């Protein structure tokens, strides 16, 4: 166990890069940094579509540019915050002042909680806008045809399914001839 406030008893040591990279906190910060890059890069790279009938590109999230801007803003701020906190994590063992260490730890805790809430809000906003945009597209392209049995339009001359009744029935040639009322069709004799 560390005996100092916020690890202050270990302050002033030499910086060991390999032990710094192997810390779980550093690994999680690097993963968060990569995910923030993914969020803002995918929205800026593929989040805007250019419809053929409009001169300007619009956001793929239901055409709501605020949703794209919010996602990009959250991603960029998360990217910058991860860089700042990785630098603070690397510099943290060198800080001997307990008050500064306390401020860094408290700031990290508060920022992590607030930023988790922002990521959740960003997810909800983008998922809602995407759902609304997809339902608008879905209604235009996947409406079912009036006739489910054929891709051709129904006409009055040709029904969509056979309507003939028992008059179209033919007895197979290999069944016994036990009909009460023989039909005009006679099976061939072999």
Short mmCIF file of N, CA and C in Angstrom, two decimals:
data_model
loop_
_atom_site.label_atom_id
_atom_site.label_comp_id
_atom_site.label_asym_id
_atom_site.label_seq_id
_atom_site.Cartn_x
_atom_site.Cartn_y
_atom_site.Cartn_z
N UNK A 1 0.84 -1.18 0.00
CA UNK A 1 0.00 0.00 0.00
C UNK A 1 0.88 1.24 0.00
N UNK A 2 0.39 2.25 -0.66
CA UNK A 2 1.11 3.51 -0.68
C UNK A 2 0.79 4.27 0.60
N UNK A 3 1.82 4.89 1.19
CA UNK A 3 1.59 5.57 2.45
C UNK A 3 1.33 7.06 2.27
N UNK A 4 1.57 7.62 1.09
CA UNK A 4 1.38 9.05 0.89
C UNK A 4 0.02 9.37 0.29
N UNK A 5 -0.31 10.67 0.31
CA UNK A 5 -1.58 11.12 -0.24
C UNK A 5 -1.52 11.05 -1.77
N UNK A 6 -2.46 10.31 -2.36
CA UNK A 6 -2.55 10.16 -3.81
C UNK A 6 -1.24 9.66 -4.41
N UNK A 7 -0.53 8.81 -3.72
CA UNK A 7 0.72 8.25 -4.22
C UNK A 7 1.90 9.18 -4.10
N UNK A 8 1.85 10.17 -3.22
CA UNK A 8 2.91 11.17 -3.12
C UNK A 8 4.22 10.58 -2.62
N UNK A 9 4.18 9.45 -1.92
CA UNK A 9 5.43 8.87 -1.41
C UNK A 9 6.30 8.35 -2.54
N UNK A 10 5.69 8.09 -3.71
CA UNK A 10 6.46 7.58 -4.85
C UNK A 10 6.90 8.69 -5.79
N UNK A 11 6.63 9.94 -5.47
CA UNK A 11 6.94 11.03 -6.39
C UNK A 11 8.44 11.27 -6.46
N UNK A 12 8.84 11.81 -7.62
CA UNK A 12 10.23 12.17 -7.80
C UNK A 12 11.08 11.07 -8.41
N UNK A 13 10.52 9.92 -8.72
CA UNK A 13 11.30 8.84 -9.32
C UNK A 13 11.52 9.07 -10.80
N UNK A 14 12.36 8.23 -11.40
CA UNK A 14 12.63 8.32 -12.83
C UNK A 14 11.43 7.78 -13.61
N UNK A 15 11.23 8.33 -14.81
CA UNK A 15 10.11 7.92 -15.65
C UNK A 15 10.46 6.63 -16.38
N UNK A 16 9.64 5.61 -16.20
CA UNK A 16 9.83 4.32 -16.88
C UNK A 16 8.70 4.16 -17.89
N UNK A 17 9.05 4.27 -19.18
CA UNK A 17 8.05 4.25 -20.23
C UNK A 17 7.31 2.91 -20.31
N UNK A 18 8.02 1.80 -20.18
CA UNK A 18 7.38 0.48 -20.29
C UNK A 18 6.40 0.22 -19.16
N UNK A 19 6.74 0.60 -17.95
CA UNK A 19 5.79 0.41 -16.85
C UNK A 19 4.60 1.36 -17.00
N UNK A 20 4.84 2.54 -17.58
CA UNK A 20 3.74 3.47 -17.83
C UNK A 20 2.76 2.91 -18.86
N UNK A 21 3.27 2.35 -19.93
CA UNK A 21 2.41 1.80 -20.99
C UNK A 21 1.64 0.58 -20.49
N UNK A 22 2.20 -0.19 -19.59
CA UNK A 22 1.56 -1.42 -19.10
C UNK A 22 0.49 -1.17 -18.04
N UNK A 23 0.38 0.05 -17.55
CA UNK A 23 -0.64 0.34 -16.55
C UNK A 23 -2.03 0.25 -17.17
N UNK A 24 -2.98 -0.36 -16.46
CA UNK A 24 -4.34 -0.47 -17.02
C UNK A 24 -4.97 0.89 -17.34
N UNK A 25 -4.69 1.88 -16.51
CA UNK A 25 -5.24 3.22 -16.73
C UNK A 25 -4.73 3.79 -18.06
N UNK A 26 -3.47 3.58 -18.37
CA UNK A 26 -2.91 4.08 -19.62
C UNK A 26 -3.51 3.34 -20.81
N UNK A 27 -3.67 2.04 -20.68
CA UNK A 27 -4.26 1.25 -21.77
C UNK A 27 -5.68 1.71 -22.05
N UNK A 28 -6.45 1.94 -21.00
CA UNK A 28 -7.84 2.39 -21.18
C UNK A 28 -7.87 3.80 -21.78
N UNK A 29 -6.95 4.66 -21.39
CA UNK A 29 -6.92 6.01 -21.97
C UNK A 29 -6.56 5.96 -23.45
N UNK A 30 -5.63 5.09 -23.82
CA UNK A 30 -5.26 4.96 -25.23
C UNK A 30 -6.44 4.40 -26.04
N UNK A 31 -7.15 3.43 -25.48
CA UNK A 31 -8.35 2.91 -26.16
C UNK A 31 -9.41 4.00 -26.29
N UNK A 32 -9.61 4.79 -25.26
CA UNK A 32 -10.57 5.90 -25.33
C UNK A 32 -10.15 6.92 -26.38
N UNK A 33 -8.86 7.15 -26.46
CA UNK A 33 -8.31 8.07 -27.46
C UNK A 33 -8.61 7.55 -28.87
N UNK A 34 -8.40 6.25 -29.09
CA UNK A 34 -8.69 5.65 -30.40
C UNK A 34 -10.18 5.69 -30.73
N UNK A 35 -11.02 5.40 -29.75
CA UNK A 35 -12.47 5.44 -29.99
C UNK A 35 -12.95 6.85 -30.29
N UNK A 36 -12.36 7.85 -29.64
CA UNK A 36 -12.75 9.22 -29.95
C UNK A 36 -12.34 9.59 -31.38
N UNK A 37 -11.19 9.09 -31.83
CA UNK A 37 -10.79 9.30 -33.23
C UNK A 37 -11.79 8.64 -34.16
N UNK A 38 -12.21 7.43 -33.83
CA UNK A 38 -13.18 6.71 -34.67
C UNK A 38 -14.48 7.50 -34.77
N UNK A 39 -14.95 8.04 -33.65
CA UNK A 39 -16.23 8.75 -33.65
C UNK A 39 -16.17 9.99 -34.54
N UNK A 40 -15.20 10.87 -34.30
CA UNK A 40 -15.24 12.09 -35.09
C UNK A 40 -14.74 11.88 -36.51
N UNK A 41 -13.88 10.90 -36.75
CA UNK A 41 -13.41 10.65 -38.12
C UNK A 41 -14.49 10.02 -38.99
N UNK A 42 -15.27 9.10 -38.43
CA UNK A 42 -16.33 8.49 -39.24
C UNK A 42 -17.44 9.48 -39.53
N UNK A 43 -17.75 10.34 -38.60
CA UNK A 43 -18.81 11.32 -38.87
C UNK A 43 -18.32 12.36 -39.88
N UNK A 44 -17.10 12.84 -39.75
CA UNK A 44 -16.62 13.84 -40.71
C UNK A 44 -16.32 13.21 -42.06
N UNK A 45 -15.90 11.95 -42.08
CA UNK A 45 -15.56 11.30 -43.35
C UNK A 45 -16.76 10.75 -44.10
N UNK A 46 -17.68 10.11 -43.41
CA UNK A 46 -18.81 9.46 -44.07
C UNK A 46 -20.16 9.87 -43.50
N UNK A 47 -20.20 10.82 -42.62
CA UNK A 47 -21.45 11.20 -41.98
C UNK A 47 -22.28 12.19 -42.76
N UNK A 48 -21.72 12.74 -43.82
CA UNK A 48 -22.45 13.70 -44.64
C UNK A 48 -22.67 13.10 -46.02
N UNK A 49 -23.90 13.17 -46.51
CA UNK A 49 -24.23 12.66 -47.83
C UNK A 49 -24.66 13.83 -48.71
N UNK A 50 -24.44 13.67 -50.00
CA UNK A 50 -24.79 14.72 -50.94
C UNK A 50 -25.94 14.23 -51.81
N UNK A 51 -27.18 14.57 -51.44
CA UNK A 51 -28.33 14.13 -52.25
C UNK A 51 -28.26 14.73 -53.65
N UNK A 52 -28.77 14.01 -54.65
CA UNK A 52 -28.66 14.52 -56.02
C UNK A 52 -29.49 15.78 -56.27
N UNK A 53 -30.51 16.02 -55.48
CA UNK A 53 -31.37 17.18 -55.72
C UNK A 53 -31.02 18.39 -54.85
N UNK A 54 -29.95 18.32 -54.06
CA UNK A 54 -29.57 19.43 -53.19
C UNK A 54 -28.10 19.77 -53.44
N UNK A 55 -27.76 21.06 -53.42
CA UNK A 55 -26.36 21.44 -53.70
C UNK A 55 -25.41 21.19 -52.53
N UNK A 56 -25.92 21.18 -51.31
CA UNK A 56 -25.06 21.03 -50.14
C UNK A 56 -25.20 19.63 -49.55
N UNK A 57 -24.11 19.16 -48.95
CA UNK A 57 -24.15 17.87 -48.26
C UNK A 57 -24.92 18.03 -46.96
N UNK A 58 -25.64 16.99 -46.59
CA UNK A 58 -26.39 17.03 -45.34
C UNK A 58 -26.03 15.82 -44.49
N UNK A 59 -26.29 15.95 -43.21
CA UNK A 59 -25.94 14.91 -42.25
C UNK A 59 -26.77 13.66 -42.50
N UNK A 60 -26.12 12.50 -42.39
CA UNK A 60 -26.84 11.25 -42.61
C UNK A 60 -27.79 10.92 -41.47
N UNK A 61 -27.65 11.59 -40.36
CA UNK A 61 -28.52 11.36 -39.22
C UNK A 61 -29.77 12.22 -39.37
N UNK A 62 -30.66 11.79 -40.24
CA UNK A 62 -31.95 12.44 -40.47
C UNK A 62 -31.80 13.85 -41.02
N UNK A 63 -30.69 14.14 -41.67
CA UNK A 63 -30.47 15.48 -42.21
C UNK A 63 -30.26 16.54 -41.14
N UNK A 64 -30.03 16.14 -39.91
CA UNK A 64 -29.88 17.06 -38.79
C UNK A 64 -28.40 17.38 -38.60
N UNK A 65 -27.98 18.55 -39.08
CA UNK A 65 -26.57 18.93 -38.96
C UNK A 65 -26.15 19.12 -37.51
N UNK A 66 -27.08 19.42 -36.64
CA UNK A 66 -26.75 19.56 -35.22
C UNK A 66 -26.31 18.23 -34.62
N UNK A 67 -26.93 17.13 -35.06
CA UNK A 67 -26.55 15.81 -34.56
C UNK A 67 -25.12 15.48 -34.99
N UNK A 68 -24.79 15.75 -36.26
CA UNK A 68 -23.42 15.49 -36.72
C UNK A 68 -22.43 16.40 -35.99
N UNK A 69 -22.78 17.66 -35.83
CA UNK A 69 -21.90 18.59 -35.12
C UNK A 69 -21.69 18.19 -33.67
N UNK A 70 -22.76 17.71 -33.03
CA UNK A 70 -22.64 17.27 -31.63
C UNK A 70 -21.72 16.06 -31.53
N UNK A 71 -21.88 15.09 -32.44
CA UNK A 71 -21.02 13.90 -32.42
C UNK A 71 -19.57 14.25 -32.69
N UNK A 72 -19.32 15.13 -33.65
CA UNK A 72 -17.95 15.54 -33.95
C UNK A 72 -17.36 16.32 -32.78
N UNK A 73 -18.15 17.21 -32.18
CA UNK A 73 -17.66 17.98 -31.03
C UNK A 73 -17.31 17.10 -29.85
N UNK A 74 -18.17 16.14 -29.55
CA UNK A 74 -17.89 15.21 -28.44
C UNK A 74 -16.63 14.40 -28.74
N UNK A 75 -16.49 13.94 -29.98
CA UNK A 75 -15.32 13.15 -30.35
C UNK A 75 -14.03 13.95 -30.26
N UNK A 76 -14.04 15.19 -30.75
CA UNK A 76 -12.82 16.02 -30.72
C UNK A 76 -12.46 16.39 -29.29
N UNK A 77 -13.45 16.78 -28.49
CA UNK A 77 -13.14 17.12 -27.09
C UNK A 77 -12.65 15.90 -26.32
N UNK A 78 -13.21 14.73 -26.60
CA UNK A 78 -12.73 13.51 -25.94
C UNK A 78 -11.30 13.20 -26.37
N UNK A 79 -10.99 13.42 -27.64
CA UNK A 79 -9.63 13.22 -28.13
C UNK A 79 -8.64 14.13 -27.40
N UNK A 80 -8.98 15.41 -27.30
CA UNK A 80 -8.09 16.35 -26.62
C UNK A 80 -7.98 16.03 -25.13
N UNK A 81 -9.08 15.67 -24.49
CA UNK A 81 -9.05 15.33 -23.07
C UNK A 81 -8.20 14.09 -22.83
N UNK A 82 -8.29 13.10 -23.71
CA UNK A 82 -7.47 11.89 -23.54
C UNK A 82 -5.99 12.22 -23.67
N UNK A 83 -5.64 13.09 -24.61
CA UNK A 83 -4.24 13.49 -24.75
C UNK A 83 -3.77 14.21 -23.49
N UNK A 84 -4.58 15.12 -22.97
CA UNK A 84 -4.21 15.86 -21.76
C UNK A 84 -4.05 14.91 -20.58
N UNK A 85 -4.99 13.98 -20.41
CA UNK A 85 -4.90 13.08 -19.26
C UNK A 85 -3.78 12.05 -19.42
N UNK A 86 -3.43 11.67 -20.64
CA UNK A 86 -2.27 10.78 -20.81
C UNK A 86 -0.99 11.52 -20.42
N UNK A 87 -0.89 12.79 -20.82
CA UNK A 87 0.28 13.59 -20.43
C UNK A 87 0.31 13.76 -18.91
N UNK A 88 -0.84 14.04 -18.30
CA UNK A 88 -0.88 14.17 -16.84
C UNK A 88 -0.53 12.85 -16.15
N UNK A 89 -0.99 11.73 -16.72
CA UNK A 89 -0.62 10.43 -16.14
C UNK A 89 0.88 10.19 -16.21
N UNK A 90 1.50 10.61 -17.30
CA UNK A 90 2.96 10.45 -17.41
C UNK A 90 3.69 11.38 -16.46
N UNK A 91 3.16 12.57 -16.25
CA UNK A 91 3.80 13.56 -15.39
C UNK A 91 3.45 13.36 -13.92
N UNK A 92 2.37 12.61 -13.65
CA UNK A 92 1.85 12.45 -12.29
C UNK A 92 2.88 11.93 -11.28
N UNK A 93 3.70 10.92 -11.61
CA UNK A 93 4.68 10.44 -10.61
C UNK A 93 5.73 11.49 -10.22
N UNK A 94 5.91 12.51 -11.05
CA UNK A 94 6.92 13.54 -10.77
C UNK A 94 6.39 14.64 -9.85
N UNK A 95 5.08 14.68 -9.64
CA UNK A 95 4.47 15.74 -8.83
C UNK A 95 4.56 15.34 -7.35
N UNK A 96 5.15 16.21 -6.55
CA UNK A 96 5.30 15.90 -5.13
C UNK A 96 4.28 16.64 -4.26
N UNK A 97 3.66 17.67 -4.78
CA UNK A 97 2.69 18.45 -4.02
C UNK A 97 1.38 17.66 -3.92
N UNK A 98 0.94 17.37 -2.69
CA UNK A 98 -0.27 16.57 -2.48
C UNK A 98 -1.51 17.31 -2.95
N UNK A 99 -1.52 18.63 -2.84
CA UNK A 99 -2.69 19.40 -3.28
C UNK A 99 -2.85 19.32 -4.80
N UNK A 100 -1.74 19.43 -5.53
CA UNK A 100 -1.81 19.31 -6.99
C UNK A 100 -2.25 17.91 -7.40
N UNK A 101 -1.72 16.90 -6.72
CA UNK A 101 -2.10 15.52 -7.03
C UNK A 101 -3.60 15.31 -6.76
N UNK A 102 -4.07 15.89 -5.65
CA UNK A 102 -5.49 15.76 -5.32
C UNK A 102 -6.35 16.43 -6.39
N UNK A 103 -5.94 17.61 -6.84
CA UNK A 103 -6.70 18.32 -7.88
C UNK A 103 -6.73 17.53 -9.19
N UNK A 104 -5.62 16.91 -9.54
CA UNK A 104 -5.57 16.11 -10.77
C UNK A 104 -6.49 14.90 -10.66
N UNK A 105 -6.42 14.19 -9.54
CA UNK A 105 -7.26 13.00 -9.36
C UNK A 105 -8.74 13.38 -9.31
N UNK A 106 -9.06 14.45 -8.59
CA UNK A 106 -10.46 14.89 -8.52
C UNK A 106 -10.96 15.37 -9.88
N UNK A 107 -10.14 16.11 -10.59
CA UNK A 107 -10.53 16.57 -11.93
C UNK A 107 -10.73 15.41 -12.89
N UNK A 108 -9.87 14.41 -12.79
CA UNK A 108 -10.01 13.22 -13.63
C UNK A 108 -11.31 12.49 -13.32
N UNK A 109 -11.63 12.36 -12.04
CA UNK A 109 -12.86 11.67 -11.63
C UNK A 109 -14.10 12.42 -12.11
N UNK A 110 -14.12 13.72 -11.90
CA UNK A 110 -15.28 14.52 -12.32
C UNK A 110 -15.42 14.52 -13.84
N UNK A 111 -14.30 14.73 -14.53
CA UNK A 111 -14.35 14.74 -15.99
C UNK A 111 -14.81 13.40 -16.54
N UNK A 112 -14.34 12.31 -15.96
CA UNK A 112 -14.76 10.98 -16.43
C UNK A 112 -16.25 10.77 -16.25
N UNK A 113 -16.80 11.19 -15.12
CA UNK A 113 -18.24 11.05 -14.91
C UNK A 113 -19.05 11.90 -15.86
N UNK A 114 -18.65 13.16 -16.03
CA UNK A 114 -19.38 14.06 -16.93
C UNK A 114 -19.25 13.57 -18.37
N UNK A 115 -18.05 13.13 -18.73
CA UNK A 115 -17.85 12.71 -20.11
C UNK A 115 -18.58 11.40 -20.42
N UNK A 116 -18.74 10.54 -19.44
CA UNK A 116 -19.56 9.34 -19.63
C UNK A 116 -21.00 9.73 -19.92
N UNK A 117 -21.50 10.72 -19.21
CA UNK A 117 -22.86 11.21 -19.48
C UNK A 117 -22.95 11.81 -20.89
N UNK A 118 -21.95 12.58 -21.31
CA UNK A 118 -21.96 13.15 -22.66
C UNK A 118 -21.92 12.07 -23.74
N UNK A 119 -21.11 11.02 -23.52
CA UNK A 119 -21.07 9.93 -24.50
C UNK A 119 -22.44 9.25 -24.59
N UNK A 120 -23.10 9.06 -23.46
CA UNK A 120 -24.42 8.43 -23.46
C UNK A 120 -25.44 9.31 -24.19
N UNK A 121 -25.40 10.61 -23.92
CA UNK A 121 -26.31 11.53 -24.61
C UNK A 121 -26.02 11.53 -26.11
N UNK A 122 -24.75 11.52 -26.48
CA UNK A 122 -24.37 11.48 -27.89
C UNK A 122 -24.89 10.22 -28.55
N UNK A 123 -24.74 9.08 -27.88
CA UNK A 123 -25.26 7.83 -28.42
C UNK A 123 -26.77 7.90 -28.62
N UNK A 124 -27.48 8.41 -27.62
CA UNK A 124 -28.95 8.48 -27.72
C UNK A 124 -29.38 9.41 -28.85
N UNK A 125 -28.74 10.57 -28.97
CA UNK A 125 -29.10 11.53 -30.01
C UNK A 125 -28.83 10.94 -31.39
N UNK A 126 -27.64 10.38 -31.59
CA UNK A 126 -27.30 9.85 -32.91
C UNK A 126 -28.14 8.63 -33.26
N UNK A 127 -28.41 7.76 -32.30
CA UNK A 127 -29.25 6.59 -32.58
C UNK A 127 -30.67 7.01 -32.92
N UNK A 128 -31.20 7.99 -32.21
CA UNK A 128 -32.56 8.47 -32.50
C UNK A 128 -32.63 9.12 -33.88
N UNK A 129 -31.68 9.98 -34.19
CA UNK A 129 -31.69 10.64 -35.49
C UNK A 129 -31.48 9.65 -36.62
N UNK A 130 -30.62 8.67 -36.41
CA UNK A 130 -30.39 7.65 -37.44
C UNK A 130 -31.65 6.82 -37.65
N UNK A 131 -32.33 6.46 -36.56
CA UNK A 131 -33.56 5.67 -36.67
C UNK A 131 -34.61 6.44 -37.45
N UNK A 132 -34.76 7.72 -37.16
CA UNK A 132 -35.74 8.53 -37.88
C UNK A 132 -35.38 8.66 -39.35
N UNK A 133 -34.11 8.82 -39.64
CA UNK A 133 -33.68 8.93 -41.04
C UNK A 133 -33.86 7.64 -41.80
N UNK A 134 -33.58 6.52 -41.17
CA UNK A 134 -33.74 5.22 -41.83
C UNK A 134 -35.20 4.91 -42.06
N UNK A 135 -36.07 5.27 -41.13
CA UNK A 135 -37.49 5.00 -41.34
C UNK A 135 -38.03 5.84 -42.49
N UNK A 136 -37.51 7.05 -42.69
CA UNK A 136 -37.94 7.85 -43.84
C UNK A 136 -37.50 7.21 -45.14
N UNK A 137 -36.29 6.70 -45.19
CA UNK A 137 -35.80 6.03 -46.40
C UNK A 137 -36.54 4.72 -46.60
N UNK A 138 -36.77 4.00 -45.52
CA UNK A 138 -37.41 2.69 -45.59
C UNK A 138 -38.81 2.78 -46.18
N UNK A 139 -39.55 3.82 -45.84
CA UNK A 139 -40.91 3.95 -46.35
C UNK A 139 -40.93 4.18 -47.85
N UNK A 140 -39.91 4.80 -48.40
CA UNK A 140 -39.91 5.10 -49.82
C UNK A 140 -39.50 3.93 -50.70
N UNK A 141 -38.69 3.02 -50.21
CA UNK A 141 -38.12 1.99 -51.07
C UNK A 141 -38.63 0.59 -50.80
N UNK A 142 -39.16 0.32 -49.67
CA UNK A 142 -39.55 -1.06 -49.36
C UNK A 142 -41.04 -1.23 -49.14
N UNK A 143 -41.85 -0.33 -49.67
CA UNK A 143 -43.29 -0.54 -49.57
C UNK A 143 -43.67 -1.78 -50.36
N UNK A 144 -44.51 -2.63 -49.82
CA UNK A 144 -44.88 -3.84 -50.56
C UNK A 144 -45.79 -3.51 -51.73
N UNK A 145 -45.73 -4.36 -52.74
CA UNK A 145 -46.62 -4.20 -53.87
C UNK A 145 -48.03 -4.59 -53.44
N UNK A 146 -49.02 -4.19 -54.23
CA UNK A 146 -50.40 -4.53 -53.90
C UNK A 146 -50.64 -6.03 -53.98
N UNK A 147 -49.99 -6.70 -54.92
CA UNK A 147 -50.17 -8.13 -55.11
C UNK A 147 -48.92 -8.83 -54.61
N UNK A 148 -49.05 -9.67 -53.60
CA UNK A 148 -47.89 -10.32 -53.00
C UNK A 148 -47.42 -11.53 -53.78
N UNK A 149 -48.24 -12.08 -54.68
CA UNK A 149 -47.88 -13.33 -55.34
C UNK A 149 -47.09 -13.12 -56.62
N UNK A 150 -47.08 -11.94 -57.18
CA UNK A 150 -46.39 -11.71 -58.44
C UNK A 150 -45.80 -10.31 -58.45
N UNK A 151 -44.70 -10.13 -59.14
CA UNK A 151 -44.14 -8.78 -59.24
C UNK A 151 -44.85 -7.92 -60.27
N UNK A 152 -45.75 -8.53 -61.05
CA UNK A 152 -46.45 -7.81 -62.10
C UNK A 152 -47.74 -7.20 -61.56
N UNK A 153 -48.17 -6.11 -62.14
CA UNK A 153 -49.41 -5.50 -61.65
C UNK A 153 -50.62 -6.39 -61.96
N UNK A 154 -51.57 -6.36 -61.06
CA UNK A 154 -52.77 -7.18 -61.23
C UNK A 154 -53.67 -6.56 -62.29
N UNK A 155 -54.24 -7.41 -63.14
CA UNK A 155 -55.20 -6.97 -64.15
C UNK A 155 -56.47 -7.79 -63.98
N UNK A 156 -57.54 -7.31 -64.59
CA UNK A 156 -58.80 -8.04 -64.46
C UNK A 156 -58.84 -9.26 -65.38
N UNK A 157 -58.06 -9.26 -66.47
CA UNK A 157 -58.09 -10.37 -67.41
C UNK A 157 -57.40 -11.61 -66.85
N UNK A 158 -56.32 -11.41 -66.12
CA UNK A 158 -55.57 -12.54 -65.60
C UNK A 158 -55.50 -12.45 -64.08
N UNK A 159 -56.09 -13.40 -63.38
CA UNK A 159 -56.03 -13.34 -61.92
C UNK A 159 -54.62 -13.68 -61.43
N UNK A 160 -54.31 -13.27 -60.20
CA UNK A 160 -52.99 -13.47 -59.63
C UNK A 160 -52.77 -14.91 -59.20
N UNK A 161 -53.82 -15.68 -59.01
CA UNK A 161 -53.70 -17.08 -58.63
C UNK A 161 -54.75 -17.86 -59.40
N UNK A 162 -54.55 -19.16 -59.57
CA UNK A 162 -55.52 -19.94 -60.36
C UNK A 162 -56.87 -19.99 -59.65
N UNK A 163 -57.91 -19.72 -60.41
CA UNK A 163 -59.26 -19.72 -59.85
C UNK A 163 -60.09 -20.90 -60.33
N UNK A 164 -59.47 -21.78 -61.08
CA UNK A 164 -60.26 -22.91 -61.60
C UNK A 164 -60.63 -23.84 -60.47
N UNK A 165 -61.80 -24.42 -60.59
CA UNK A 165 -62.29 -25.31 -59.56
C UNK A 165 -62.09 -26.77 -59.95
N UNK A 166 -63.00 -27.63 -59.55
CA UNK A 166 -62.83 -29.06 -59.82
C UNK A 166 -62.95 -29.42 -61.30
N UNK A 167 -63.45 -28.52 -62.16
CA UNK A 167 -63.57 -28.88 -63.57
C UNK A 167 -62.21 -29.03 -64.24
N UNK A 168 -61.17 -28.53 -63.65
CA UNK A 168 -59.85 -28.68 -64.23
C UNK A 168 -59.13 -29.91 -63.74
N UNK A 169 -59.78 -30.73 -62.93
CA UNK A 169 -59.13 -31.90 -62.35
C UNK A 169 -59.06 -33.02 -63.38
N UNK A 170 -57.91 -33.66 -63.45
CA UNK A 170 -57.75 -34.84 -64.29
C UNK A 170 -57.28 -35.98 -63.41
N UNK A 171 -57.88 -37.14 -63.65
CA UNK A 171 -57.48 -38.32 -62.89
C UNK A 171 -56.21 -38.87 -63.49
N UNK A 172 -55.30 -39.27 -62.65
CA UNK A 172 -54.05 -39.80 -63.15
C UNK A 172 -54.30 -41.13 -63.85
N UNK A 173 -53.45 -41.51 -64.78
CA UNK A 173 -53.69 -42.72 -65.57
C UNK A 173 -53.51 -44.01 -64.78
N UNK A 174 -52.93 -43.98 -63.63
CA UNK A 174 -52.66 -45.22 -62.90
C UNK A 174 -53.60 -45.44 -61.73
N UNK A 175 -54.68 -44.75 -61.67
CA UNK A 175 -55.65 -44.95 -60.60
C UNK A 175 -56.81 -45.79 -61.13
N UNK A 176 -57.48 -46.50 -60.23
CA UNK A 176 -58.62 -47.30 -60.71
C UNK A 176 -59.74 -46.40 -61.23
N UNK A 177 -60.54 -46.93 -62.09
CA UNK A 177 -61.60 -46.18 -62.76
C UNK A 177 -62.90 -46.25 -61.96
N UNK A 178 -62.92 -45.76 -60.73
CA UNK A 178 -64.11 -45.83 -59.88
C UNK A 178 -64.82 -44.50 -59.79
N UNK A 179 -64.99 -43.82 -60.86
CA UNK A 179 -65.68 -42.54 -60.81
C UNK A 179 -67.18 -42.74 -60.92
N UNK A 180 -67.91 -41.96 -60.15
CA UNK A 180 -69.37 -42.05 -60.23
C UNK A 180 -69.86 -41.41 -61.52
N UNK A 181 -69.32 -40.26 -61.83
CA UNK A 181 -69.71 -39.57 -63.06
C UNK A 181 -68.44 -39.38 -63.87
N UNK A 182 -68.21 -40.19 -64.84
CA UNK A 182 -66.97 -40.06 -65.61
C UNK A 182 -66.93 -38.73 -66.36
N UNK A 183 -65.80 -38.13 -66.34
CA UNK A 183 -65.59 -36.86 -67.03
C UNK A 183 -65.34 -37.13 -68.50
N UNK A 184 -65.38 -36.10 -69.33
CA UNK A 184 -65.12 -36.33 -70.75
C UNK A 184 -63.69 -36.80 -71.01
N UNK A 185 -62.82 -36.60 -70.07
CA UNK A 185 -61.45 -37.06 -70.27
C UNK A 185 -61.35 -38.53 -69.93
N UNK A 186 -60.70 -39.29 -70.79
CA UNK A 186 -60.45 -40.71 -70.55
C UNK A 186 -58.95 -40.91 -70.54
N UNK A 187 -58.44 -41.57 -69.47
CA UNK A 187 -57.00 -41.81 -69.46
C UNK A 187 -56.61 -42.76 -70.59
N UNK A 188 -55.44 -42.58 -71.14
CA UNK A 188 -55.02 -43.46 -72.23
C UNK A 188 -54.77 -44.87 -71.72
N UNK A 189 -55.00 -45.83 -72.57
CA UNK A 189 -54.74 -47.22 -72.19
C UNK A 189 -53.36 -47.58 -72.69
N UNK A 190 -52.60 -48.24 -71.88
CA UNK A 190 -51.23 -48.59 -72.22
C UNK A 190 -51.11 -50.05 -72.50
#
